[in-house]
């Protein structure tokens, strides 16, 4: 295996067959859609009154380092495949493959929660439908429908997918704006005695609070590099990808703080629904106005549009990873086959769709609704965390011969990002919801993550042997 991978000219030639659909406006809305995760607003609620301090610490020690590193690498290596190619070019094929493997597993598991979210929102929106949230048949039907939808949109390509993303991003911002405004409206009406959204309260120094901090920081503040995987389908990736990060970072930080405060105004951390925290808070916030029956169905529809679109964009990006790995001869060329009309990796879409459906249905066997949701989302973000270790390692540890090392100040703040990510990965085995058997939960998290990466090493070696032959 060559020690020095190509600088990217051949990959830019390969990606020339892809359609250049994404403008700066599309990238801004895509960044908001990918980085803002309503689930982790619910996780932040577990921090209680200390959440503002946690958010500020996460922004300083993780979010800003992430933005700086992604801007740096986007300008140097604006290639289809994003983080996978950055790691492969900075280190070697094996590291690149394992990064792509973990990103791929992250997307499969994250999209696998689609069934849980769909039935949970339906239970809130439809009177007398609370039973749906724990119904296995409804979960199966919902999972099948969502995976089929993501496959179709991925197959049509970004000419259709970008409109799904743009509309969903706007829908989510409308829903979050209603949430953020609701405490102020209740305060004005007199149904809320006091509200201090930016109160600074020192967090307790416990393992639980540290686990919550690591999960809300890493889970909520990641994603800037994900959109970069579509660089080959951007009209001007070297200019527009860094700009999209700069423009959206302050908006994202403010939304997280205000949205978490709004949820806490109406929901006790111990009684929070981690699957649908925004809907739960709005259902209580609108009761005093007598409009819950109108607002909640609207909110559910807006959030469903948002979630379904996030599943589509994560799924679509993940189908590009095997495609690009095929260009690099790390997986069979079968994964790189493009649809004649839409120029999308049709075989990769088919394979990923089947794997996602299998994981989504299999994860609920033998566990409760909340535990199954927590398992899926914790597994997925732990795989994501392993990929992020490589992201921050690129500017710190890449060989000087690769010419990827930035100025010393950027390497220092990248180290903060690396340590924050490492903290999340180590603490990912500790649950933030009450479970009957937390030790079994921790065993499941650790065994799946370790086993999956061992399988990834086996897959890489098998692929290299087949390439030699």
Short mmCIF file of C-alpha atoms in Angstrom, two decimals:
data_model
loop_
_atom_site.label_atom_id
_atom_site.label_comp_id
_atom_site.label_asym_id
_atom_site.label_seq_id
_atom_site.Cartn_x
_atom_site.Cartn_y
_atom_site.Cartn_z
CA UNK A 1 0.00 0.00 0.00
CA UNK A 2 1.47 3.41 -0.90
CA UNK A 3 2.50 5.50 2.09
CA UNK A 4 1.50 8.77 0.42
CA UNK A 5 -2.04 8.81 -0.96
CA UNK A 6 -2.84 11.06 -3.91
CA UNK A 7 -3.54 14.71 -3.17
CA UNK A 8 -7.02 14.55 -4.65
CA UNK A 9 -6.71 15.35 -8.37
CA UNK A 10 -7.93 11.90 -9.43
CA UNK A 11 -10.88 12.12 -7.03
CA UNK A 12 -11.88 15.52 -8.37
CA UNK A 13 -11.86 13.96 -11.83
CA UNK A 14 -14.06 11.08 -10.62
CA UNK A 15 -16.55 13.47 -8.99
CA UNK A 16 -16.84 15.50 -12.19
CA UNK A 17 -19.55 13.04 -13.26
CA UNK A 18 -21.74 14.17 -10.34
CA UNK A 19 -24.29 16.96 -10.68
CA UNK A 20 -23.29 20.30 -9.12
CA UNK A 21 -26.54 21.18 -7.34
CA UNK A 22 -25.63 22.89 -4.05
CA UNK A 23 -25.31 26.68 -3.69
CA UNK A 24 -24.31 28.63 -0.56
CA UNK A 25 -27.99 29.06 0.38
CA UNK A 26 -28.53 25.29 0.15
CA UNK A 27 -25.43 24.64 2.25
CA UNK A 28 -26.52 27.07 4.99
CA UNK A 29 -29.90 25.36 5.37
CA UNK A 30 -28.25 21.93 5.18
CA UNK A 31 -25.83 22.87 7.99
CA UNK A 32 -28.73 23.99 10.18
CA UNK A 33 -30.60 20.78 9.41
CA UNK A 34 -27.65 18.51 10.16
CA UNK A 35 -26.19 20.21 13.24
CA UNK A 36 -29.43 21.10 15.07
CA UNK A 37 -30.69 17.90 16.71
CA UNK A 38 -33.91 18.14 18.72
CA UNK A 39 -33.10 14.87 20.51
CA UNK A 40 -30.11 16.47 22.22
CA UNK A 41 -32.14 19.43 23.40
CA UNK A 42 -33.89 16.72 25.41
CA UNK A 43 -30.55 15.37 26.63
CA UNK A 44 -29.53 18.88 27.72
CA UNK A 45 -32.70 19.11 29.82
CA UNK A 46 -31.21 16.37 32.03
CA UNK A 47 -28.61 18.93 33.10
CA UNK A 48 -31.38 21.05 34.62
CA UNK A 49 -30.54 24.63 35.53
CA UNK A 50 -26.85 23.99 34.73
CA UNK A 51 -27.47 23.56 31.02
CA UNK A 52 -26.38 27.11 30.06
CA UNK A 53 -22.96 26.58 31.67
CA UNK A 54 -22.69 23.24 29.90
CA UNK A 55 -23.64 24.76 26.54
CA UNK A 56 -21.11 27.57 26.91
CA UNK A 57 -18.37 25.09 27.85
CA UNK A 58 -19.30 22.85 24.92
CA UNK A 59 -19.23 25.77 22.49
CA UNK A 60 -15.83 26.96 23.72
CA UNK A 61 -14.08 23.60 23.97
CA UNK A 62 -15.73 21.68 21.15
CA UNK A 63 -17.97 23.67 18.80
CA UNK A 64 -15.51 26.47 17.97
CA UNK A 65 -12.57 24.02 17.52
CA UNK A 66 -14.78 21.94 15.22
CA UNK A 67 -15.74 24.94 13.12
CA UNK A 68 -12.11 26.06 12.82
CA UNK A 69 -10.82 22.60 11.83
CA UNK A 70 -13.59 22.01 9.28
CA UNK A 71 -13.04 25.41 7.67
CA UNK A 72 -9.30 24.67 7.46
CA UNK A 73 -9.77 21.23 5.87
CA UNK A 74 -12.57 22.36 3.57
CA UNK A 75 -10.26 24.95 2.06
CA UNK A 76 -7.38 22.49 1.62
CA UNK A 77 -9.25 19.34 0.54
CA UNK A 78 -12.72 20.15 -0.88
CA UNK A 79 -13.41 16.57 -1.98
CA UNK A 80 -16.49 14.37 -2.23
CA UNK A 81 -16.31 12.06 0.79
CA UNK A 82 -15.35 14.80 3.26
CA UNK A 83 -13.94 13.44 6.50
CA UNK A 84 -13.25 10.02 4.97
CA UNK A 85 -10.94 11.57 2.37
CA UNK A 86 -9.37 13.97 4.87
CA UNK A 87 -8.38 11.07 7.12
CA UNK A 88 -7.24 8.86 4.23
CA UNK A 89 -5.06 11.56 2.68
CA UNK A 90 -3.69 12.68 6.06
CA UNK A 91 -2.81 9.18 7.29
CA UNK A 92 -3.45 6.09 5.14
CA UNK A 93 -6.09 3.92 3.48
CA UNK A 94 -6.79 1.86 6.60
CA UNK A 95 -7.54 4.87 8.80
CA UNK A 96 -9.68 6.37 6.05
CA UNK A 97 -11.63 3.15 5.65
CA UNK A 98 -12.31 2.85 9.39
CA UNK A 99 -13.46 6.48 9.52
CA UNK A 100 -15.87 5.81 6.66
CA UNK A 101 -16.98 2.59 8.34
CA UNK A 102 -17.86 4.39 11.57
CA UNK A 103 -19.62 7.21 9.72
CA UNK A 104 -21.60 4.63 7.77
CA UNK A 105 -22.64 2.79 10.95
CA UNK A 106 -23.57 6.12 12.53
CA UNK A 107 -25.97 6.92 9.70
CA UNK A 108 -27.51 3.45 9.64
CA UNK A 109 -28.27 3.56 13.35
CA UNK A 110 -29.39 7.18 13.39
CA UNK A 111 -31.81 6.65 10.54
CA UNK A 112 -32.91 3.52 12.41
CA UNK A 113 -34.65 5.70 15.03
CA UNK A 114 -37.08 6.94 12.38
CA UNK A 115 -39.77 4.47 13.41
CA UNK A 116 -39.57 5.47 17.07
CA UNK A 117 -39.84 9.17 16.32
CA UNK A 118 -42.70 8.80 13.86
CA UNK A 119 -44.93 6.79 16.20
CA UNK A 120 -44.01 9.02 19.17
CA UNK A 121 -45.10 12.15 17.34
CA UNK A 122 -48.27 10.47 16.10
CA UNK A 123 -49.10 9.55 19.71
CA UNK A 124 -48.95 13.24 20.62
CA UNK A 125 -50.89 14.49 17.59
CA UNK A 126 -53.77 11.96 17.44
CA UNK A 127 -56.23 11.95 20.37
CA UNK A 128 -56.32 8.60 22.16
CA UNK A 129 -53.34 7.29 20.23
CA UNK A 130 -50.86 6.99 23.11
CA UNK A 131 -50.76 3.23 22.52
CA UNK A 132 -48.95 3.81 19.22
CA UNK A 133 -45.71 4.78 20.97
CA UNK A 134 -45.21 1.21 22.23
CA UNK A 135 -46.84 -0.73 19.38
CA UNK A 136 -44.44 -3.08 17.59
CA UNK A 137 -46.61 -3.35 14.42
CA UNK A 138 -46.76 0.45 14.16
CA UNK A 139 -43.01 0.64 14.67
CA UNK A 140 -42.37 -1.89 11.90
CA UNK A 141 -44.73 -0.16 9.46
CA UNK A 142 -43.27 3.26 10.24
CA UNK A 143 -39.67 2.07 9.86
CA UNK A 144 -40.38 0.43 6.50
CA UNK A 145 -42.13 3.53 5.16
CA UNK A 146 -39.38 5.94 6.24
CA UNK A 147 -36.53 3.82 4.87
CA UNK A 148 -38.35 3.43 1.54
CA UNK A 149 -38.79 7.21 1.37
CA UNK A 150 -35.11 7.92 2.10
CA UNK A 151 -34.04 5.46 -0.59
CA UNK A 152 -36.28 7.07 -3.20
CA UNK A 153 -35.09 10.61 -2.43
CA UNK A 154 -31.45 9.48 -2.36
CA UNK A 155 -31.97 7.82 -5.73
CA UNK A 156 -33.36 11.02 -7.25
CA UNK A 157 -30.27 12.94 -6.13
CA UNK A 158 -29.73 16.44 -4.77
CA UNK A 159 -31.84 18.10 -7.45
CA UNK A 160 -34.79 16.83 -5.40
CA UNK A 161 -33.03 16.24 -2.09
CA UNK A 162 -31.92 19.87 -1.63
CA UNK A 163 -35.52 21.06 -1.76
CA UNK A 164 -36.51 18.50 0.85
CA UNK A 165 -33.61 19.74 2.99
CA UNK A 166 -34.41 23.43 2.51
CA UNK A 167 -38.11 23.11 3.28
CA UNK A 168 -37.42 20.93 6.32
CA UNK A 169 -34.85 23.35 7.72
CA UNK A 170 -37.34 26.20 7.51
CA UNK A 171 -40.07 24.02 9.06
CA UNK A 172 -37.79 23.16 11.98
CA UNK A 173 -36.86 26.79 12.56
CA UNK A 174 -40.57 27.68 12.71
CA UNK A 175 -41.22 24.92 15.29
CA UNK A 176 -38.24 25.96 17.41
CA UNK A 177 -39.27 29.62 17.19
CA UNK A 178 -42.67 28.66 18.65
CA UNK A 179 -40.93 26.76 21.44
CA UNK A 180 -38.54 29.61 22.27
CA UNK A 181 -41.40 32.15 22.28
CA UNK A 182 -43.74 30.06 24.45
CA UNK A 183 -42.19 30.86 27.88
CA UNK A 184 -42.26 34.59 27.14
CA UNK A 185 -45.93 34.37 26.11
CA UNK A 186 -46.78 32.44 29.29
CA UNK A 187 -44.85 34.97 31.34
CA UNK A 188 -46.84 37.79 29.73
CA UNK A 189 -50.12 35.97 30.37
CA UNK A 190 -49.21 35.28 33.98
CA UNK A 191 -49.26 31.47 33.72
CA UNK A 192 -45.50 31.36 34.27
CA UNK A 193 -44.21 33.14 37.37
CA UNK A 194 -40.62 33.69 36.27
CA UNK A 195 -38.30 32.74 33.44
CA UNK A 196 -34.52 33.18 33.27
CA UNK A 197 -33.32 31.56 30.02
CA UNK A 198 -29.66 32.60 30.43
CA UNK A 199 -29.21 31.89 34.14
CA UNK A 200 -25.73 30.63 35.03
CA UNK A 201 -25.87 27.80 37.59
CA UNK A 202 -22.80 25.75 38.51
CA UNK A 203 -23.33 22.06 37.67
CA UNK A 204 -22.86 19.33 40.30
CA UNK A 205 -19.61 17.41 39.95
CA UNK A 206 -21.03 13.92 39.44
CA UNK A 207 -20.44 11.19 36.90
CA UNK A 208 -24.04 11.57 35.72
CA UNK A 209 -23.72 15.31 35.06
CA UNK A 210 -20.40 14.75 33.27
CA UNK A 211 -22.05 12.08 31.12
CA UNK A 212 -24.91 14.43 30.28
CA UNK A 213 -22.43 17.19 29.39
CA UNK A 214 -20.44 14.94 27.08
CA UNK A 215 -23.57 13.69 25.33
CA UNK A 216 -25.20 17.09 24.85
CA UNK A 217 -21.93 18.64 23.69
CA UNK A 218 -20.86 16.00 21.21
CA UNK A 219 -24.34 14.90 20.17
CA UNK A 220 -25.69 18.40 19.62
CA UNK A 221 -22.71 20.31 18.27
CA UNK A 222 -21.44 17.98 15.55
CA UNK A 223 -22.16 17.89 11.83
CA UNK A 224 -20.25 20.67 10.11
CA UNK A 225 -17.98 18.15 8.42
CA UNK A 226 -20.93 15.98 7.31
CA UNK A 227 -22.15 18.36 4.62
CA UNK A 228 -18.56 18.54 3.35
CA UNK A 229 -18.94 14.95 2.15
CA UNK A 230 -21.03 16.42 -0.68
CA UNK A 231 -18.22 18.72 -1.86
CA UNK A 232 -18.19 17.10 -5.29
CA UNK A 233 -21.82 18.14 -5.73
CA UNK A 234 -21.31 21.78 -4.69
CA UNK A 235 -20.92 24.55 -7.25
CA UNK A 236 -18.06 26.19 -5.37
CA UNK A 237 -17.07 23.98 -2.42
CA UNK A 238 -13.79 25.68 -1.56
CA UNK A 239 -15.55 29.02 -1.05
CA UNK A 240 -19.09 28.10 0.03
CA UNK A 241 -18.48 25.27 2.53
CA UNK A 242 -16.33 27.43 4.88
CA UNK A 243 -18.80 30.32 4.56
CA UNK A 244 -21.73 28.09 5.49
CA UNK A 245 -19.94 27.14 8.72
CA UNK A 246 -19.15 30.74 9.66
CA UNK A 247 -22.71 31.94 9.04
CA UNK A 248 -24.54 29.17 10.88
CA UNK A 249 -22.34 28.62 13.96
CA UNK A 250 -23.66 31.56 16.06
CA UNK A 251 -27.28 30.81 15.11
CA UNK A 252 -26.92 27.18 16.18
CA UNK A 253 -25.36 28.06 19.53
CA UNK A 254 -28.13 30.55 20.41
CA UNK A 255 -30.93 28.17 19.38
CA UNK A 256 -29.63 25.36 21.57
CA UNK A 257 -29.43 27.52 24.69
CA UNK A 258 -32.85 29.18 24.27
CA UNK A 259 -34.64 25.97 23.22
CA UNK A 260 -33.33 24.01 26.22
CA UNK A 261 -34.37 26.81 28.57
CA UNK A 262 -37.84 26.83 27.01
CA UNK A 263 -38.29 23.08 27.54
CA UNK A 264 -37.16 23.38 31.16
CA UNK A 265 -39.75 26.08 31.75
CA UNK A 266 -42.50 23.47 31.36
CA UNK A 267 -40.91 20.05 31.87
CA UNK A 268 -39.21 18.58 34.92
CA UNK A 269 -35.93 16.84 33.92
CA UNK A 270 -37.06 13.65 35.67
CA UNK A 271 -40.35 13.50 33.74
CA UNK A 272 -39.03 14.45 30.31
CA UNK A 273 -39.80 12.48 27.16
CA UNK A 274 -36.35 12.05 25.57
CA UNK A 275 -37.91 10.94 22.27
CA UNK A 276 -40.11 14.02 21.72
CA UNK A 277 -39.02 16.80 24.13
CA UNK A 278 -40.09 19.71 21.91
CA UNK A 279 -43.62 18.39 21.42
CA UNK A 280 -43.95 17.57 25.12
CA UNK A 281 -42.94 21.11 26.14
CA UNK A 282 -45.18 22.81 23.60
CA UNK A 283 -48.15 20.67 24.59
CA UNK A 284 -47.85 22.04 28.12
CA UNK A 285 -46.95 25.57 27.10
CA UNK A 286 -50.09 26.01 24.97
CA UNK A 287 -52.59 24.59 27.47
CA UNK A 288 -53.11 27.96 29.15
CA UNK A 289 -54.08 29.49 25.81
CA UNK A 290 -56.52 26.73 24.90
CA UNK A 291 -54.83 26.16 21.55
CA UNK A 292 -52.92 22.95 22.24
CA UNK A 293 -55.27 21.06 19.93
CA UNK A 294 -54.20 23.33 17.07
CA UNK A 295 -50.53 23.99 17.83
CA UNK A 296 -49.48 20.42 18.66
CA UNK A 297 -50.60 18.81 15.36
CA UNK A 298 -48.90 21.66 13.47
CA UNK A 299 -45.71 21.20 15.50
CA UNK A 300 -45.77 17.45 14.99
CA UNK A 301 -46.05 17.92 11.22
CA UNK A 302 -43.21 20.47 11.18
CA UNK A 303 -40.95 18.22 13.26
CA UNK A 304 -41.80 15.15 11.21
CA UNK A 305 -40.80 17.06 8.08
CA UNK A 306 -37.56 18.02 9.83
CA UNK A 307 -36.77 14.50 11.05
CA UNK A 308 -37.60 12.82 7.77
CA UNK A 309 -35.38 15.30 5.92
CA UNK A 310 -32.49 14.75 8.35
CA UNK A 311 -32.81 11.03 7.78
CA UNK A 312 -32.71 11.71 4.04
CA UNK A 313 -29.60 13.88 4.17
CA UNK A 314 -27.70 11.54 6.51
CA UNK A 315 -28.72 8.56 4.40
CA UNK A 316 -27.78 10.36 1.18
CA UNK A 317 -24.36 11.41 2.47
CA UNK A 318 -23.66 7.90 3.74
CA UNK A 319 -24.34 6.39 0.34
CA UNK A 320 -21.50 8.56 -1.01
CA UNK A 321 -18.94 7.00 1.34
CA UNK A 322 -18.93 3.51 -0.28
CA UNK A 323 -19.04 5.23 -3.67
CA UNK A 324 -15.88 7.22 -2.98
CA UNK A 325 -14.24 4.22 -1.28
CA UNK A 326 -14.92 2.34 -4.50
CA UNK A 327 -13.09 5.05 -6.43
CA UNK A 328 -10.16 4.48 -4.05
CA UNK A 329 -10.32 0.68 -4.62
CA UNK A 330 -11.06 0.01 -0.94
CA UNK A 331 -14.45 -1.61 -1.61
CA UNK A 332 -15.84 -3.32 -4.73
CA UNK A 333 -16.49 -1.00 -7.67
CA UNK A 334 -20.11 -2.21 -7.52
CA UNK A 335 -20.74 0.44 -4.84
CA UNK A 336 -19.58 3.21 -7.21
CA UNK A 337 -22.05 2.47 -9.98
CA UNK A 338 -24.03 5.62 -10.83
CA UNK A 339 -27.60 5.81 -12.08
CA UNK A 340 -27.50 6.78 -15.76
CA UNK A 341 -29.99 9.63 -15.36
CA UNK A 342 -29.67 10.91 -11.80
CA UNK A 343 -25.93 10.21 -11.29
CA UNK A 344 -26.50 8.74 -7.81
CA UNK A 345 -24.78 5.61 -6.38
CA UNK A 346 -27.74 3.30 -6.90
CA UNK A 347 -26.16 0.08 -5.56
CA UNK A 348 -24.86 1.81 -2.46
CA UNK A 349 -28.38 3.19 -1.84
CA UNK A 350 -29.91 -0.27 -2.11
CA UNK A 351 -27.37 -1.87 0.23
CA UNK A 352 -27.59 0.90 2.82
CA UNK A 353 -31.40 0.85 2.77
CA UNK A 354 -31.56 -2.87 3.54
CA UNK A 355 -28.99 -2.55 6.34
CA UNK A 356 -30.79 0.43 7.89
CA UNK A 357 -34.14 -1.34 7.95
CA UNK A 358 -32.63 -4.46 9.51
CA UNK A 359 -30.97 -2.44 12.28
CA UNK A 360 -34.05 -0.34 13.00
CA UNK A 361 -36.30 -3.37 13.42
CA UNK A 362 -33.80 -5.55 15.24
CA UNK A 363 -32.90 -2.97 17.88
CA UNK A 364 -36.33 -3.06 19.55
CA UNK A 365 -36.28 -6.81 20.23
CA UNK A 366 -36.34 -7.54 23.93
CA UNK A 367 -36.12 -3.94 25.19
CA UNK A 368 -38.52 -1.13 26.05
CA UNK A 369 -39.33 1.88 23.88
CA UNK A 370 -37.14 4.41 25.71
CA UNK A 371 -34.24 1.96 26.09
CA UNK A 372 -34.34 0.99 22.42
CA UNK A 373 -34.27 4.65 21.41
CA UNK A 374 -31.36 5.38 23.76
CA UNK A 375 -29.43 2.34 22.51
CA UNK A 376 -29.78 3.35 18.88
CA UNK A 377 -28.87 6.98 19.36
CA UNK A 378 -25.97 6.20 21.75
CA UNK A 379 -24.53 3.53 19.45
CA UNK A 380 -24.79 5.84 16.47
CA UNK A 381 -23.13 8.83 18.13
CA UNK A 382 -20.40 6.64 19.66
CA UNK A 383 -19.47 5.47 16.17
CA UNK A 384 -19.58 9.11 15.13
CA UNK A 385 -17.28 9.96 18.03
CA UNK A 386 -14.66 7.49 16.85
CA UNK A 387 -14.70 9.15 13.43
CA UNK A 388 -14.35 12.54 15.12
CA UNK A 389 -11.18 11.43 16.87
CA UNK A 390 -9.68 11.16 13.40
CA UNK A 391 -11.09 14.56 12.39
CA UNK A 392 -9.27 16.39 15.17
CA UNK A 393 -6.21 14.19 14.78
CA UNK A 394 -5.66 15.36 11.18
CA UNK A 395 -4.40 18.89 12.01
CA UNK A 396 -2.55 17.64 15.11
CA UNK A 397 -0.86 14.40 14.05
CA UNK A 398 -0.80 14.23 10.24
CA UNK A 399 2.73 13.88 8.82
CA UNK A 400 4.35 17.14 7.77
CA UNK A 401 4.77 15.73 4.27
CA UNK A 402 0.97 15.90 3.78
CA UNK A 403 1.01 19.71 4.22
CA UNK A 404 -2.21 19.61 6.26
CA UNK A 405 -0.91 20.98 9.56
CA UNK A 406 -2.32 24.45 10.34
CA UNK A 407 -0.91 27.27 12.46
CA UNK A 408 0.03 26.34 16.06
CA UNK A 409 -3.04 28.09 17.55
CA UNK A 410 -5.37 25.93 15.47
CA UNK A 411 -3.55 22.76 16.50
CA UNK A 412 -4.00 23.76 20.14
CA UNK A 413 -7.75 24.30 19.88
CA UNK A 414 -8.03 21.10 17.83
CA UNK A 415 -6.60 19.33 20.87
CA UNK A 416 -9.51 20.66 22.95
CA UNK A 417 -11.89 19.15 20.40
CA UNK A 418 -10.02 15.86 20.50
CA UNK A 419 -10.17 15.66 24.30
CA UNK A 420 -13.88 16.59 24.35
CA UNK A 421 -14.61 13.84 21.82
CA UNK A 422 -12.57 11.32 23.79
CA UNK A 423 -14.56 12.19 26.91
CA UNK A 424 -17.80 11.53 25.06
CA UNK A 425 -16.64 8.18 23.69
CA UNK A 426 -15.48 6.98 27.12
CA UNK A 427 -18.68 8.10 28.88
CA UNK A 428 -21.06 6.91 26.16
CA UNK A 429 -21.69 3.67 28.05
CA UNK A 430 -23.46 5.53 30.89
CA UNK A 431 -27.23 6.01 30.26
CA UNK A 432 -29.02 9.33 30.90
CA UNK A 433 -32.46 7.74 31.30
CA UNK A 434 -33.66 5.48 34.12
CA UNK A 435 -33.34 1.83 33.09
CA UNK A 436 -34.10 -1.44 34.86
CA UNK A 437 -30.64 -2.81 34.15
CA UNK A 438 -28.06 -0.07 33.45
CA UNK A 439 -25.18 -2.59 33.57
CA UNK A 440 -26.72 -4.59 30.72
CA UNK A 441 -27.18 -1.34 28.80
CA UNK A 442 -23.49 -0.46 29.24
CA UNK A 443 -22.45 -3.94 28.09
CA UNK A 444 -24.56 -3.59 24.96
CA UNK A 445 -23.03 -0.23 24.07
CA UNK A 446 -19.41 -1.36 24.58
CA UNK A 447 -19.72 -4.78 22.94
CA UNK A 448 -21.44 -3.47 19.80
CA UNK A 449 -18.96 -0.62 19.29
CA UNK A 450 -15.88 -2.82 19.78
CA UNK A 451 -17.29 -5.72 17.76
CA UNK A 452 -18.34 -3.49 14.87
CA UNK A 453 -14.88 -1.97 14.55
CA UNK A 454 -13.21 -5.38 14.65
CA UNK A 455 -15.55 -6.35 11.84
CA UNK A 456 -14.50 -3.18 10.01
CA UNK A 457 -10.84 -4.22 10.19
CA UNK A 458 -11.74 -7.64 8.80
CA UNK A 459 -13.72 -5.99 5.98
CA UNK A 460 -10.80 -3.70 5.12
CA UNK A 461 -8.32 -6.60 4.93
CA UNK A 462 -10.71 -8.64 2.83
CA UNK A 463 -11.15 -5.73 0.47
CA UNK A 464 -7.41 -5.23 0.11
CA UNK A 465 -6.89 -8.93 -0.65
CA UNK A 466 -9.59 -8.90 -3.33
CA UNK A 467 -8.03 -5.79 -4.89
CA UNK A 468 -4.60 -7.46 -5.07
CA UNK A 469 -6.10 -10.48 -6.82
#
